[in-house]
Short mmCIF file of C-alpha atoms and ligand atoms in Angstrom, two decimals:
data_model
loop_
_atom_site.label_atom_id
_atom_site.label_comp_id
_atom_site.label_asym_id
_atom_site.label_seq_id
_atom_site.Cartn_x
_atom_site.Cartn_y
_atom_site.Cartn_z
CA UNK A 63 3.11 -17.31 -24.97
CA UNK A 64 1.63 -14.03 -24.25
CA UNK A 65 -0.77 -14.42 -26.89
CA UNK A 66 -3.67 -15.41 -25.00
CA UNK A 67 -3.14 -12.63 -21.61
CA UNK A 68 -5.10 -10.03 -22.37
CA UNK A 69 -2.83 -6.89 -23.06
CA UNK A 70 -3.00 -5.11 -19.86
CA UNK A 71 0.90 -4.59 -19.05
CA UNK A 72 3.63 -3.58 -19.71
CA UNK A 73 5.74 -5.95 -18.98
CA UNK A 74 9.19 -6.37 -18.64
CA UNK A 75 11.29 -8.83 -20.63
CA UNK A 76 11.92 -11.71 -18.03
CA UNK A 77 10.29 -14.17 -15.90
CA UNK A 78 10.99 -14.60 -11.97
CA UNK A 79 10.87 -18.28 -10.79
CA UNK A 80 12.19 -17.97 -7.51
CA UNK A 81 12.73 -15.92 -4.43
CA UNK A 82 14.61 -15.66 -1.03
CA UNK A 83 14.89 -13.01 1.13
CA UNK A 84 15.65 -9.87 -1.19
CA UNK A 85 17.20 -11.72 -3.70
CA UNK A 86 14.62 -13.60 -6.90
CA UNK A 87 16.23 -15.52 -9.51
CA UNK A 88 14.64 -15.66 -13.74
CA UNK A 89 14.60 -18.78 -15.88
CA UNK A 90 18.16 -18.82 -16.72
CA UNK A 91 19.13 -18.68 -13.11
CA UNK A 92 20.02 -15.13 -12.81
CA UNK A 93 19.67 -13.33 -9.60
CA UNK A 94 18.59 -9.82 -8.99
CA UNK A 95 18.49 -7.69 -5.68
CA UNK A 96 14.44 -6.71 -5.07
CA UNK A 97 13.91 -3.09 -5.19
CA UNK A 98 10.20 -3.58 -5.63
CA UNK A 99 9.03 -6.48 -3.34
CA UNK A 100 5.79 -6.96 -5.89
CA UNK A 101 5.07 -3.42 -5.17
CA UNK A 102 5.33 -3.30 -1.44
CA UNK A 103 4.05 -6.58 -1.02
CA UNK A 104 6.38 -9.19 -0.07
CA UNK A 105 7.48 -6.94 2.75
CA UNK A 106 9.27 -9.72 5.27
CA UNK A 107 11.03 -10.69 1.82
CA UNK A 108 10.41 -13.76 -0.86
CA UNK A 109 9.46 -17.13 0.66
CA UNK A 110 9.94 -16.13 4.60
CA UNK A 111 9.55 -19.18 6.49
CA UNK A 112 7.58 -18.76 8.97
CA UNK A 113 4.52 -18.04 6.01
CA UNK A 114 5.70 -20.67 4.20
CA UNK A 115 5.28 -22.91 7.25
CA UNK A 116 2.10 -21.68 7.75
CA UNK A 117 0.03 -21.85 4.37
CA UNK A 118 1.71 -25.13 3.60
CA UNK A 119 0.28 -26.73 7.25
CA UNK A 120 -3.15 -24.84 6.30
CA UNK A 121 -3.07 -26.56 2.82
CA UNK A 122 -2.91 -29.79 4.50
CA UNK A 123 -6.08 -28.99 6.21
CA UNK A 124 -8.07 -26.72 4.62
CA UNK A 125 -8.35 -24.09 1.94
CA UNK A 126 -11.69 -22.83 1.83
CA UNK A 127 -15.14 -23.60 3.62
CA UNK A 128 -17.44 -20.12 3.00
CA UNK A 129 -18.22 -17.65 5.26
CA UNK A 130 -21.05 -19.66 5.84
CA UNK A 131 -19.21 -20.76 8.66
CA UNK A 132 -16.95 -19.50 11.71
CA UNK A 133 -13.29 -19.34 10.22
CA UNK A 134 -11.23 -19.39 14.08
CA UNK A 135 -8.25 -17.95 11.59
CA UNK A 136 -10.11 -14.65 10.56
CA UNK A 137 -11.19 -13.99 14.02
CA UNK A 138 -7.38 -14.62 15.23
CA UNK A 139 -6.19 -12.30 12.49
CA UNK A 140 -8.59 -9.70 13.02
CA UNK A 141 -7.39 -9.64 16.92
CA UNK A 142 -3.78 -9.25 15.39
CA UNK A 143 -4.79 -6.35 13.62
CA UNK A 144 -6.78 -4.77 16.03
CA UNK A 145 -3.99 -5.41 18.29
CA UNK A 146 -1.32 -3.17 16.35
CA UNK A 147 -3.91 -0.52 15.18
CA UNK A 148 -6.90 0.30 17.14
CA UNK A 149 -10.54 -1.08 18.69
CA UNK A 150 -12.49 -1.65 16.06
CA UNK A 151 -14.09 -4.63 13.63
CA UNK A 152 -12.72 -6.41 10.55
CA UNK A 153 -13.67 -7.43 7.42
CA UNK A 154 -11.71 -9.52 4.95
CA UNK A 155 -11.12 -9.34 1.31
CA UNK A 156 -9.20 -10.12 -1.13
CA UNK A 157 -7.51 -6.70 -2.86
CA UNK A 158 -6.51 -3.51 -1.85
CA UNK A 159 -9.51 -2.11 -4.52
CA UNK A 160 -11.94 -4.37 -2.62
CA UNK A 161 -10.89 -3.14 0.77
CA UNK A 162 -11.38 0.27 -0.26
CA UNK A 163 -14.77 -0.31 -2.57
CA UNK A 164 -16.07 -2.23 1.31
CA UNK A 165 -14.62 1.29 2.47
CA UNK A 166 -16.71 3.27 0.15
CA UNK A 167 -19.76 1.27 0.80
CA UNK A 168 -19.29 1.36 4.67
CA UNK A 169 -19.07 4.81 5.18
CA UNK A 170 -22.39 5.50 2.40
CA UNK A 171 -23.98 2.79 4.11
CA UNK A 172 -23.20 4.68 7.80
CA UNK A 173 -24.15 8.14 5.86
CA UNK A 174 -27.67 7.17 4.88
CA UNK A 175 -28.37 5.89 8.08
CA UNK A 176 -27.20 8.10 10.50
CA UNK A 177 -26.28 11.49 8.46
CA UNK A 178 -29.42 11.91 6.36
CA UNK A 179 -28.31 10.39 3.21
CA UNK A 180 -25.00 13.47 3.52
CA UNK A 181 -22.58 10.58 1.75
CA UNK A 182 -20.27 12.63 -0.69
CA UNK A 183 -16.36 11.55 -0.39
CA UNK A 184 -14.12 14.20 -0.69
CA UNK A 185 -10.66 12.51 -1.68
CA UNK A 186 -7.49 13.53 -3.40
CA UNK A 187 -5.60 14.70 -6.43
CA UNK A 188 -2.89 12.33 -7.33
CA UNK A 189 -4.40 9.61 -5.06
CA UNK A 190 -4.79 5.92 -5.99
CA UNK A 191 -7.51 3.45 -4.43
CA UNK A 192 -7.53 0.89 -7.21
CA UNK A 193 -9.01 -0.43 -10.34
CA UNK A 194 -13.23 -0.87 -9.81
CA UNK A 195 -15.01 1.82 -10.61
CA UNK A 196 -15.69 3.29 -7.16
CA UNK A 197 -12.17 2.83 -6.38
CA UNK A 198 -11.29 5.10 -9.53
CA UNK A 199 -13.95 7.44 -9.20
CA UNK A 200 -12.09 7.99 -5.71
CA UNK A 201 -8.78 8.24 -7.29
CA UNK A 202 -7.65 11.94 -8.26
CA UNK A 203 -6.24 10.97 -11.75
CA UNK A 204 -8.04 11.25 -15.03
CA UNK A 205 -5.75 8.51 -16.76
CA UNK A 206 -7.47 5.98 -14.82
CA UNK A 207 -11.23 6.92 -15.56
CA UNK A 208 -10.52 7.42 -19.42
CA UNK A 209 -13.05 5.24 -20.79
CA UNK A 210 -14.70 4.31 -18.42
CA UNK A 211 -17.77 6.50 -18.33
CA UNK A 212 -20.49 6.69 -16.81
CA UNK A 213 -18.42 6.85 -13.83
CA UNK A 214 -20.37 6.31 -10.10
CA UNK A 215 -20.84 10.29 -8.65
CA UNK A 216 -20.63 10.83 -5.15
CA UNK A 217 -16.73 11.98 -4.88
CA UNK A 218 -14.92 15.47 -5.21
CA UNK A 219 -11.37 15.40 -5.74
CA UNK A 220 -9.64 18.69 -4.18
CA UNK A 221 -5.87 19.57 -3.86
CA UNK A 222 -3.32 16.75 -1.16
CA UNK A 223 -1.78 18.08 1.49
CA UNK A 224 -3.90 21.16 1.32
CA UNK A 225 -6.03 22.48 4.47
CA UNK A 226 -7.68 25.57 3.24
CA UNK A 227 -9.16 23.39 -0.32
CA UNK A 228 -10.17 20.72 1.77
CA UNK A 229 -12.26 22.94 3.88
CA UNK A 230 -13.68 25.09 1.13
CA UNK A 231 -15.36 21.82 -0.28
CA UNK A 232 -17.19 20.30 2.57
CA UNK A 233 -20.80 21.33 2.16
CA UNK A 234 -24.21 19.56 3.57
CA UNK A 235 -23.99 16.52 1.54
CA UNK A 236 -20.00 15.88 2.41
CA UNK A 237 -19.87 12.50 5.07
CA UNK A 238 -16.27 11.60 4.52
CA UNK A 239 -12.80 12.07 3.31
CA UNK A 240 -10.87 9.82 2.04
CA UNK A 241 -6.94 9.66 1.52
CA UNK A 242 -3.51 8.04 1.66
CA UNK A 243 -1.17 8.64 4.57
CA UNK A 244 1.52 8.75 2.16
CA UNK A 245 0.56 8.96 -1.54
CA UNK A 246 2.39 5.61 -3.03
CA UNK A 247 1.35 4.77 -7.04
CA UNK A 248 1.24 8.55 -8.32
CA UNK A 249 5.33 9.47 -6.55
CA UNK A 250 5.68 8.87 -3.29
CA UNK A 251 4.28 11.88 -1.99
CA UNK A 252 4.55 12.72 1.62
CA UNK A 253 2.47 15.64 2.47
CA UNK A 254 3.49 18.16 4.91
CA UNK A 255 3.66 17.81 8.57
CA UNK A 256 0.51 18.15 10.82
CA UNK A 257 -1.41 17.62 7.54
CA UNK A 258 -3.00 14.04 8.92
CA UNK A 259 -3.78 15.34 11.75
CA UNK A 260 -5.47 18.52 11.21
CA UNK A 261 -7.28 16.05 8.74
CA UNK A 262 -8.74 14.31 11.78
CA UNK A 263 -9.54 17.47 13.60
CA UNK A 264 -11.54 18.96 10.40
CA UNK A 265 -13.35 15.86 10.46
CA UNK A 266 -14.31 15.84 14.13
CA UNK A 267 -15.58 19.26 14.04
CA UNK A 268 -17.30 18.72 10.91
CA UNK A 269 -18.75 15.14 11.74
CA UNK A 270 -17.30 13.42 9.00
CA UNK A 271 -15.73 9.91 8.88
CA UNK A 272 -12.12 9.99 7.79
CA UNK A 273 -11.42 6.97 5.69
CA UNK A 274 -7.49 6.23 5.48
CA UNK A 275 -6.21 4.23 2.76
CA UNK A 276 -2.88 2.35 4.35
CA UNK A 277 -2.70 -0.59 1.80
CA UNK A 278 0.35 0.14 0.43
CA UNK A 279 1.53 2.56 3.78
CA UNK A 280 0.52 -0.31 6.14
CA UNK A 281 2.18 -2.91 7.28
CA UNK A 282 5.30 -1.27 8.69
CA UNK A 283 6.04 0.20 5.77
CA UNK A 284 6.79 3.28 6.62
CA UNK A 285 8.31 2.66 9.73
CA UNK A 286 5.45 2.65 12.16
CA UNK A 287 2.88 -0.52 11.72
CA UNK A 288 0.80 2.00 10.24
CA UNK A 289 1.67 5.49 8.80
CA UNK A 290 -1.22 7.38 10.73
CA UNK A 291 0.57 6.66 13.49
CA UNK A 292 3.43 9.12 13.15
CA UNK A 293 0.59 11.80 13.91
CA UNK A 294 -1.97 10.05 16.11
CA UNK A 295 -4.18 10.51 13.64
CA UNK A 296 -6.59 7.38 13.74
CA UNK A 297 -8.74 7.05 10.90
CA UNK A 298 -12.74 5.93 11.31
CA UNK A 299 -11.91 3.37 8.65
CA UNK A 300 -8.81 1.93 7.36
CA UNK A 301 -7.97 -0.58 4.82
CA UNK A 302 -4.65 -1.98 4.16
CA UNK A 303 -3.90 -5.05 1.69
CA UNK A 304 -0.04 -5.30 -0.14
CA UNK A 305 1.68 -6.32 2.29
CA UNK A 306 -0.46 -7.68 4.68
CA UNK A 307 0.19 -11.29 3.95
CA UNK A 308 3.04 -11.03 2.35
CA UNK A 309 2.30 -11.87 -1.25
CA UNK A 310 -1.07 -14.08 -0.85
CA UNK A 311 -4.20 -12.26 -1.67
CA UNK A 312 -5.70 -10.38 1.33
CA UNK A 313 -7.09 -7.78 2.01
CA UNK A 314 -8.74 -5.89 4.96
CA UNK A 315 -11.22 -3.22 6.40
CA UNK A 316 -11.21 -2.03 9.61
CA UNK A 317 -13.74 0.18 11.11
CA UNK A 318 -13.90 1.78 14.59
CA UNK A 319 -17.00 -0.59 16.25
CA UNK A 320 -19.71 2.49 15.90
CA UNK A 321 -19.02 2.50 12.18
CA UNK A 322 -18.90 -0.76 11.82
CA UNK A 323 -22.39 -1.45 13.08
CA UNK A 324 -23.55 0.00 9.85
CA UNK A 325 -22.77 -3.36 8.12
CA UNK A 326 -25.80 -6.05 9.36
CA UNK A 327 -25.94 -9.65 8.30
CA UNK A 328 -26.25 -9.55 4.25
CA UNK A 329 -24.71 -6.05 3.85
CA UNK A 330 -21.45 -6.88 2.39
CA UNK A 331 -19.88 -10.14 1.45
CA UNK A 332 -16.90 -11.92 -0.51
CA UNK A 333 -16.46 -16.18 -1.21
CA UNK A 334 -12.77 -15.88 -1.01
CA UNK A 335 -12.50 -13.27 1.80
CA UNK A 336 -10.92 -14.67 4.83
CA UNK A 337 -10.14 -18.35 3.75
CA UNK A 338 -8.15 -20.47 5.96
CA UNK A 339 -5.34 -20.75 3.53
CA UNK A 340 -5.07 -16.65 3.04
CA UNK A 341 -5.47 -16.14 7.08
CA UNK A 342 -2.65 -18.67 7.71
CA UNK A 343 -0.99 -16.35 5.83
CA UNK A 344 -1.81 -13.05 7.47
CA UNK A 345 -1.29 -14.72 10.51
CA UNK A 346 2.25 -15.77 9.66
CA UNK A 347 2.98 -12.21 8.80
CA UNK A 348 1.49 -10.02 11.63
CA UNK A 349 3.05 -12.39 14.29
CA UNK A 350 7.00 -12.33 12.20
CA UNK A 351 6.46 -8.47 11.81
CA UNK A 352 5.87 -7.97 15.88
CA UNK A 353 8.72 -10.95 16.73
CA UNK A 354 11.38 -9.67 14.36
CA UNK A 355 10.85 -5.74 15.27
CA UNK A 356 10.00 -5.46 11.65
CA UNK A 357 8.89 -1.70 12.29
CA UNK A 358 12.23 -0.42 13.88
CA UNK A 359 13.80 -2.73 10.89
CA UNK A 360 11.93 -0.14 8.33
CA UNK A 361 12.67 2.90 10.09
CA UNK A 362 16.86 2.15 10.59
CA UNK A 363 17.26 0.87 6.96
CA UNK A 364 15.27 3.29 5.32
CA UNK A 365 16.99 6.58 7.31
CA UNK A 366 20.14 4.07 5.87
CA UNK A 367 18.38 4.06 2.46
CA UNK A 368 17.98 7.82 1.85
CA UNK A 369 20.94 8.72 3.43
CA UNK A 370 22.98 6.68 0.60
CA UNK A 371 20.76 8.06 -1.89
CA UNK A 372 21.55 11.33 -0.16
CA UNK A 373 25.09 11.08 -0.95
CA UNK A 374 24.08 10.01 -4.61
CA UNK A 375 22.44 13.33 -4.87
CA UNK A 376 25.96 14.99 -4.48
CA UNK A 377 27.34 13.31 -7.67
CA UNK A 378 24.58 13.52 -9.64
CA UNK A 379 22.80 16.98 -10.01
CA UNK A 380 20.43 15.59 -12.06
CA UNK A 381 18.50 13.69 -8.70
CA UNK A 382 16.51 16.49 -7.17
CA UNK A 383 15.15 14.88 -4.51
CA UNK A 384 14.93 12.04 -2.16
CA UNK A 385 12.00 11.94 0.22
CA UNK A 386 9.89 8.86 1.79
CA UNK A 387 9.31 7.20 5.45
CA UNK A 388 10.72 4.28 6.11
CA UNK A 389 11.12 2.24 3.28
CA UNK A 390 8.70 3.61 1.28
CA UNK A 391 11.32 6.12 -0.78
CA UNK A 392 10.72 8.36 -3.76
CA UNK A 393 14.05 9.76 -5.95
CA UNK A 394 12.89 12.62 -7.92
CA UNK A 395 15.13 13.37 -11.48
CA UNK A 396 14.74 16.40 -13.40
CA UNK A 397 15.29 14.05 -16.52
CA UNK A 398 13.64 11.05 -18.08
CA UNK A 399 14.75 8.07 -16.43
CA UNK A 400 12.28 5.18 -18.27
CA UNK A 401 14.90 3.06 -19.13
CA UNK A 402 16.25 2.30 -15.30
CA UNK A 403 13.84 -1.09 -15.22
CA UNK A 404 15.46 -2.36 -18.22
CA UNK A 405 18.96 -0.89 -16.97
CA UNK A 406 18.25 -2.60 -13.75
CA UNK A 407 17.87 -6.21 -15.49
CA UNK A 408 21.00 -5.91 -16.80
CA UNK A 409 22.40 -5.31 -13.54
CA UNK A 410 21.07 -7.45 -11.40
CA UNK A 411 18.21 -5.42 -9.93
CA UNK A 412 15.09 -4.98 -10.05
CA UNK A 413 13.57 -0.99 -10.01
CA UNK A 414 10.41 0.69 -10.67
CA UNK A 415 9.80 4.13 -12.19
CA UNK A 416 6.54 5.98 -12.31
CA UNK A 417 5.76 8.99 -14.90
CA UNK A 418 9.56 8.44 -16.20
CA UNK A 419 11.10 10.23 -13.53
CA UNK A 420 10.53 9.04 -10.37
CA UNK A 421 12.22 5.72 -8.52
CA UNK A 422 10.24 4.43 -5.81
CA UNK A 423 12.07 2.08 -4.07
CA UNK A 424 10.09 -0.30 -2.30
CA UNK A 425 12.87 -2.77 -1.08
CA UNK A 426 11.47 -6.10 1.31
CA UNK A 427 11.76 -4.59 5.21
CA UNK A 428 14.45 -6.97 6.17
CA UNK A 429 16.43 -6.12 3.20
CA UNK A 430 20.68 -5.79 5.14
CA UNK A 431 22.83 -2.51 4.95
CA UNK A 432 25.10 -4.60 3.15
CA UNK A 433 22.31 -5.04 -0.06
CA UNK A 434 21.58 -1.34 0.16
CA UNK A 435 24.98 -0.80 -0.66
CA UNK A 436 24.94 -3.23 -3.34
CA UNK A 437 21.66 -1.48 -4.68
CA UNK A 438 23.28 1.97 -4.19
CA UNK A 439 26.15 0.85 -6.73
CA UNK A 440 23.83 -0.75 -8.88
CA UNK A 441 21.62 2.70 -9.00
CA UNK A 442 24.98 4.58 -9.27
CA UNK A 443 26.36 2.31 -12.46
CA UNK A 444 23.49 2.59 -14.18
CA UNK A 445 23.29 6.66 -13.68
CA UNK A 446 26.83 6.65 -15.28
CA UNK A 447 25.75 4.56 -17.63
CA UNK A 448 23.24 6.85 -19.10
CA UNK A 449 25.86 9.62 -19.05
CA UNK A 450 24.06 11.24 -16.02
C1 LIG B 568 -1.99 -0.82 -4.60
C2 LIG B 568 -2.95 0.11 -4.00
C3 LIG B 568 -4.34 -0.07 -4.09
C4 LIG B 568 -4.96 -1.16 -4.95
O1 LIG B 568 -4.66 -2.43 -4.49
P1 LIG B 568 -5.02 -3.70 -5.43
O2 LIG B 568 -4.68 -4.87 -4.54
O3 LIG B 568 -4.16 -3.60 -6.65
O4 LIG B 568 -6.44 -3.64 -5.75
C5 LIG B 568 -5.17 0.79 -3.41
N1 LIG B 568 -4.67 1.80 -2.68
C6 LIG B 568 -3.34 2.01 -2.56
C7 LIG B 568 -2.86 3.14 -1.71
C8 LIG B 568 -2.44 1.19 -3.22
O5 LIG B 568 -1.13 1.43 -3.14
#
């Protein structure tokens, strides 16, 4: 009974009791092909088993002891991280929100102490950092702070993918900006090219920190372990979460080691950040991504993807565009498209829509050619269906 959730979703009529690969299964034993992985979380697909391995042998031993203690896990899944992005220190949550609230705090905490108190976050329009009220103050959409006043100041929203407005708003006070490689919740929205790195050069000649949000961009996503990388554009701190364990709770913050030294004993904490069980995890799906070339995987099957969705385009004026990086893939429609969730259920897949008239297909990374076919049908039936 839904009677006692608080009413907080939208949700769709069915419940999911199992998963494998790209494939999960509802209560009556239907099966539908994943077009959402959780929202680009379960990224190596549902149940992989080397993760399953791995939390069930942690279970065995140990969930939780506190950070209290050394955890050997965190410090091997920091390495891991630091490994595939760059030198720098980790800290362990539980959320993409609280990675990017530890974010927040970082780079204010780094500001008082070594900028004279010049904190102020410049981040973007049509961004999303998640659900506390930092993390919405630092998101550039009003839906999300209705409500919610008094809201925490410190953050100016300006225009994505825009040089000249970011520019025009960095005063004295201004320590960092803050933004998403590839803006995921709001459309998939890939800004244009250079953008990330000019980014990091207005930052270095202005002295600010850039903060780069890669929770939902990270992880091989978009077909690079992380999506600064297609412009050598290394962030000052980055926090990634989604996919980073591939559907248990983690999430993570990692600042280059001079930033990092802002945070002292007693600065920052969480209970459940970096338990055994959730590093086991982590661990699991860092190591499968390297083995199983889980990158290159993204890359050829999303260029596979959009090229499908390409040819969908032909048939069906009413797609206007298909953009994205790896598998991270927006479909643009010049019409309202709200019912393709529901239309998927009845299909046999499983699709998400955002403001009614965008897909964003967010498929598991080791989804085959032969189930983006199958998903290309699907997306084609149910555009004939609805007379488009
Ligand atoms: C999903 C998402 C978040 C929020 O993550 P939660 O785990 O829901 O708190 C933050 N930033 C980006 C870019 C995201 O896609």
């Amino acid at each position: 009974m839904t009677q006692y959730l608080m009413n907080t979703y939208a949700r769709l009529p069915v419940a999911l009791v199992k998963g494998r690969g790209a494939w999960v299964w509802d209560v009556d034993g239907k099966s539908y092909l994943d077009m959402v992985s959780g929202i680009a979380v379960c990224s190596l697909g549902h149940c992989h088993p080397d993760v399953v391995k791995a939390v069930s042998e942690q279970a065995e031993n140990l969930f939780h002891c506190s950070n209290l203690y050394r955890i050997p896990q965190q410090e091997q899944l920091a390495e891991l991280i630091v490994n595939n992005a760059f030198d720098g220190r980790v800290f362990f949550c539980n959320s993409g929100a609280e990675a990017n609230e530890a974010a927040i705090k970082l780079s204010r905490r780094y500001c008082n102490e070594r900028k004279q108190g010049a904190a102020k976050i410049i981040a973007m329009e049509g961004s999303f950092h998640g659900r506390t009220l930092a993390t919405v103050a630092a998101t550039g959409q009003a839906k999300f702070r209705q409500g919610f006043d008094p809201i925490p100041s410190g953050f100016e929203i300006v225009p994505y993918g825009n040089v000249d407005a970011l520019i025009d708003a960095i005063d004295e006070e201004t320590g960092a900006i803050m933004l998403e490689p590839i803006q995921g919740e709001s459309g998939v929205h890939v800004p244009p090219e250079g953008y990330l790195r000019q980014v990091r050069k207005i930052c270095d000649e202005h002295g600010l920190l850039l903060i780069l949000d890669e929770v939902q961009t990270g992880m091989a996503r978009t077909g690079r372990f992380f999506a600064y990388m297609y412009e050598g554009a290394e962030p000052d701190i980055m926090t990634m979460a989604k996919a980073l364990a591939n559907g248990f709770p983690v999430g993570a913050m990692v600042a280059k080691p001079f930033v990092a030294d802002a945070f002292t004993p007693g600065s920052h904490a969480s209970t459940f950040g970096g338990n055994p069980l959730a590093m086991s995890a982590g661990i699991a799906t860092i190591s499968t991504i390297v083995k199983d070339n889980i990158v290159e995987k993204s890359l050829q099957q999303g260029m596979y993807l959009m090229h499908g969705l390409d040819e969908l385009k032909e048939v069906h004026p009413c797609i206007q565009e298909v953009r994205g990086k790896g598998l991270m893939v927006g479909v643009d429609f010049d019409t309202d498209i709200s019912s393709f969730p529901v239309d998927g259920l009845g299909k046999g897949i499983l699709l998400n829509v955002i403001k009614g008239r965008i897909l964003r297909l967010v498929p598991p990374l080791i989804i085959s050619s032969r189930e983006i076919d199958q998903a290309i049908e699907m997306i084609d039936d149910i555009l004939k269906d609805n007379g488009l």
